mmCIF file of C-alpha atoms in Angstrom:
data_model
loop_
_atom_site.group_PDB
_atom_site.id
_atom_site.type_symbol
_atom_site.label_atom_id
_atom_site.label_comp_id
_atom_site.label_asym_id
_atom_site.label_seq_id
_atom_site.Cartn_x
_atom_site.Cartn_y
_atom_site.Cartn_z
ATOM 1 C CA SER A 13 4.836 -7.642 2.205
ATOM 2 C CA CYS A 14 6.412 -6.955 5.600
ATOM 3 C CA PRO A 15 8.212 -3.582 5.607
ATOM 4 C CA ILE A 16 10.506 -4.719 8.425
ATOM 5 C CA CYS A 17 11.587 -7.746 6.390
ATOM 6 C CA TYR A 18 12.097 -5.524 3.353
ATOM 7 C CA LYS A 19 14.337 -3.215 5.372
ATOM 8 C CA ILE A 20 16.373 -6.137 6.749
ATOM 9 C CA PHE A 21 16.805 -7.773 3.328
ATOM 10 C CA LYS A 22 17.785 -4.430 1.824
ATOM 11 C CA GLU A 23 20.185 -3.250 4.530
ATOM 12 C CA GLU A 24 21.510 -6.282 6.382
ATOM 13 C CA TYR A 25 21.803 -9.212 4.011
ATOM 14 C CA GLY A 26 24.401 -7.829 1.603
ATOM 15 C CA LEU A 27 22.668 -9.260 -1.448
ATOM 16 C CA LYS A 28 25.058 -7.942 -4.065
ATOM 17 C CA GLY A 29 23.641 -8.032 -7.573
ATOM 18 C CA ILE A 30 20.094 -8.680 -6.344
ATOM 19 C CA GLU A 31 17.521 -5.925 -6.475
ATOM 20 C CA VAL A 32 15.345 -5.905 -3.370
ATOM 21 C CA LEU A 33 11.920 -4.304 -3.780
ATOM 22 C CA HIS A 34 8.934 -3.945 -1.534
ATOM 23 C CA TYR A 35 5.800 -5.246 -3.200
ATOM 24 C CA THR A 36 4.418 -1.701 -3.535
ATOM 25 C CA GLN A 37 7.492 -0.791 -5.580
ATOM 26 C CA TYR A 38 7.179 -3.943 -7.679
ATOM 27 C CA ILE A 39 3.493 -3.319 -8.412
ATOM 28 C CA LYS A 40 4.301 0.272 -9.409
ATOM 29 C CA ARG A 41 6.947 -1.054 -11.798
ATOM 30 C CA LEU A 42 4.446 -3.461 -13.360
ATOM 31 C CA VAL A 43 1.993 -0.584 -13.843
ATOM 32 C CA ASP A 44 4.687 1.722 -15.278
ATOM 33 C CA GLU A 45 5.782 -0.978 -17.741
ATOM 34 C CA GLY A 46 2.193 -1.577 -18.842
ATOM 35 C CA ARG A 47 2.292 -5.165 -17.610
ATOM 36 C CA LEU A 48 -0.469 -4.427 -15.094
ATOM 37 C CA LYS A 49 -3.361 -2.301 -16.292
ATOM 38 C CA LEU A 50 -5.567 -0.562 -13.751
ATOM 39 C CA ASN A 51 -9.090 0.813 -13.961
ATOM 40 C CA ALA A 52 -9.744 4.040 -12.112
ATOM 41 C CA GLY A 53 -12.588 4.031 -9.638
ATOM 42 C CA GLY A 54 -14.290 6.584 -7.441
ATOM 43 C CA GLU A 55 -13.391 5.011 -4.103
ATOM 44 C CA SER A 56 -11.911 7.481 -1.598
ATOM 45 C CA ILE A 57 -8.767 6.051 -0.046
ATOM 46 C CA VAL A 58 -6.570 7.050 2.872
ATOM 47 C CA TYR A 59 -3.112 5.478 2.719
ATOM 48 C CA HIS A 60 -1.390 4.701 6.008
ATOM 49 C CA ASP A 61 2.412 4.733 5.741
ATOM 50 C CA PRO A 62 3.900 1.787 7.614
ATOM 51 C CA CYS A 63 6.675 3.081 9.902
ATOM 52 C CA GLU A 64 9.504 0.972 8.517
ATOM 53 C CA LEU A 65 8.449 1.415 4.909
ATOM 54 C CA GLY A 66 8.094 5.194 5.070
ATOM 55 C CA ARG A 67 10.427 6.574 7.722
ATOM 56 C CA GLY A 68 12.637 3.478 7.741
ATOM 57 C CA CYS A 69 13.140 3.028 3.997
ATOM 58 C CA GLY A 70 11.855 6.218 2.377
ATOM 59 C CA VAL A 71 9.137 4.476 0.361
ATOM 60 C CA TYR A 72 6.332 7.035 0.172
ATOM 61 C CA ALA A 73 5.662 7.846 -3.489
ATOM 62 C CA GLU A 74 5.243 4.384 -5.038
ATOM 63 C CA PRO A 75 2.157 3.231 -3.111
ATOM 64 C CA ARG A 76 0.515 6.649 -3.412
ATOM 65 C CA ASN A 77 1.178 6.769 -7.148
ATOM 66 C CA VAL A 78 -0.517 3.418 -7.703
ATOM 67 C CA LEU A 79 -3.432 4.130 -5.350
ATOM 68 C CA SER A 80 -4.104 7.452 -7.066
ATOM 69 C CA GLN A 81 -4.658 5.460 -10.266
ATOM 70 C CA VAL A 82 -7.326 3.220 -8.719
ATOM 71 C CA GLY A 83 -9.232 5.697 -6.559
ATOM 72 C CA THR A 84 -9.238 9.156 -5.034
ATOM 73 C CA LEU A 85 -6.413 9.500 -2.546
ATOM 74 C CA VAL A 86 -7.438 11.724 0.380
ATOM 75 C CA LYS A 87 -5.556 12.875 3.461
ATOM 76 C CA ALA A 88 -6.207 11.350 6.869
ATOM 77 C CA GLY A 89 -8.959 13.221 8.667
ATOM 78 C CA LYS A 90 -11.251 13.122 5.628
ATOM 79 C CA GLU A 91 -14.090 10.642 5.302
ATOM 80 C CA PRO A 92 -12.589 7.730 3.331
ATOM 81 C CA GLN A 93 -14.370 4.641 2.101
ATOM 82 C CA THR A 94 -11.201 2.614 2.582
ATOM 83 C CA ILE A 95 -8.052 2.755 4.701
ATOM 84 C CA VAL A 96 -5.146 1.093 2.902
ATOM 85 C CA THR A 97 -1.823 -0.005 4.308
ATOM 86 C CA ALA A 98 1.116 -2.044 3.028
ATOM 87 C CA CYS A 99 2.027 -3.822 6.254
ATOM 88 C CA PRO A 100 0.403 -6.942 7.730
ATOM 89 C CA LEU A 101 0.881 -5.667 11.294
ATOM 90 C CA CYS A 102 -0.753 -2.318 10.511
ATOM 91 C CA LEU A 103 -3.574 -4.154 8.743
ATOM 92 C CA MET A 104 -4.277 -6.204 11.872
ATOM 93 C CA THR A 105 -4.157 -3.082 14.039
ATOM 94 C CA PHE A 106 -6.662 -1.191 11.884
ATOM 95 C CA SER A 107 -8.935 -4.201 11.379
ATOM 96 C CA GLY A 108 -9.687 -4.866 15.041
ATOM 97 C CA PRO A 109 -13.344 -4.860 16.162
ATOM 98 C CA ALA A 110 -12.749 -1.917 18.495
ATOM 99 C CA LEU A 111 -11.816 0.182 15.462
ATOM 100 C CA ASP A 112 -14.954 -0.410 13.402
ATOM 101 C CA ALA A 113 -15.693 2.979 11.912
ATOM 102 C CA VAL A 114 -18.306 4.511 9.657
ATOM 103 C CA ASN A 115 -17.909 7.374 7.212
ATOM 104 C CA ALA A 116 -20.152 10.424 6.859
ATOM 105 C CA GLU A 117 -22.690 8.412 4.845
ATOM 106 C CA GLY A 118 -22.944 5.864 7.679
ATOM 107 C CA ASN A 119 -21.171 3.168 5.668
ATOM 108 C CA PRO A 120 -18.424 1.071 7.231
ATOM 109 C CA VAL A 121 -14.873 2.115 6.423
ATOM 110 C CA LYS A 122 -13.069 -0.833 4.863
ATOM 111 C CA VAL A 123 -9.498 -1.649 5.861
ATOM 112 C CA ASN A 124 -7.520 -3.337 3.089
ATOM 113 C CA ASP A 125 -4.028 -4.330 2.168
ATOM 114 C CA PHE A 126 -2.468 -2.425 -0.724
ATOM 115 C CA ALA A 127 -2.506 -5.500 -2.988
ATOM 116 C CA GLU A 128 -6.214 -6.139 -2.279
ATOM 117 C CA VAL A 129 -7.162 -2.663 -3.461
ATOM 118 C CA VAL A 130 -4.968 -2.918 -6.539
ATOM 119 C CA SER A 131 -6.323 -6.366 -7.433
ATOM 120 C CA ARG A 132 -9.906 -5.025 -7.452
ATOM 121 C CA SER A 133 -8.855 -2.512 -10.101
ATOM 122 C CA VAL A 134 -6.865 -4.743 -12.443
ATOM 123 C CA SER A 135 -8.107 -4.696 -16.006
ATOM 124 C CA ILE A 136 -8.189 -8.132 -17.582
#
């Protein structure tokens, strides 16, 4: 799930004939192919773009596309129920005790990995 590792595998390893995907891209593919079915929910979600995944590799649309199918994607600055990221380092940064936040309703704002949010919405 590490965007830095994804970038290195994609750009530095010279893996000819091997498709390298970040897990957000792979999950989007599974959804697009109908192999992973999602249930829409009403959770408001802010997506944080990991630096190396967004600016470094240009992966912006795939995670947002999937998240918009499981909740309501809102821009930063709104009052989300959940902050989602696709990077373990970003997840640790946002999950620290000094960053405990509450939304307008006084409820804690959850911080989750992309795959955690998707897994809660998988239809079985």
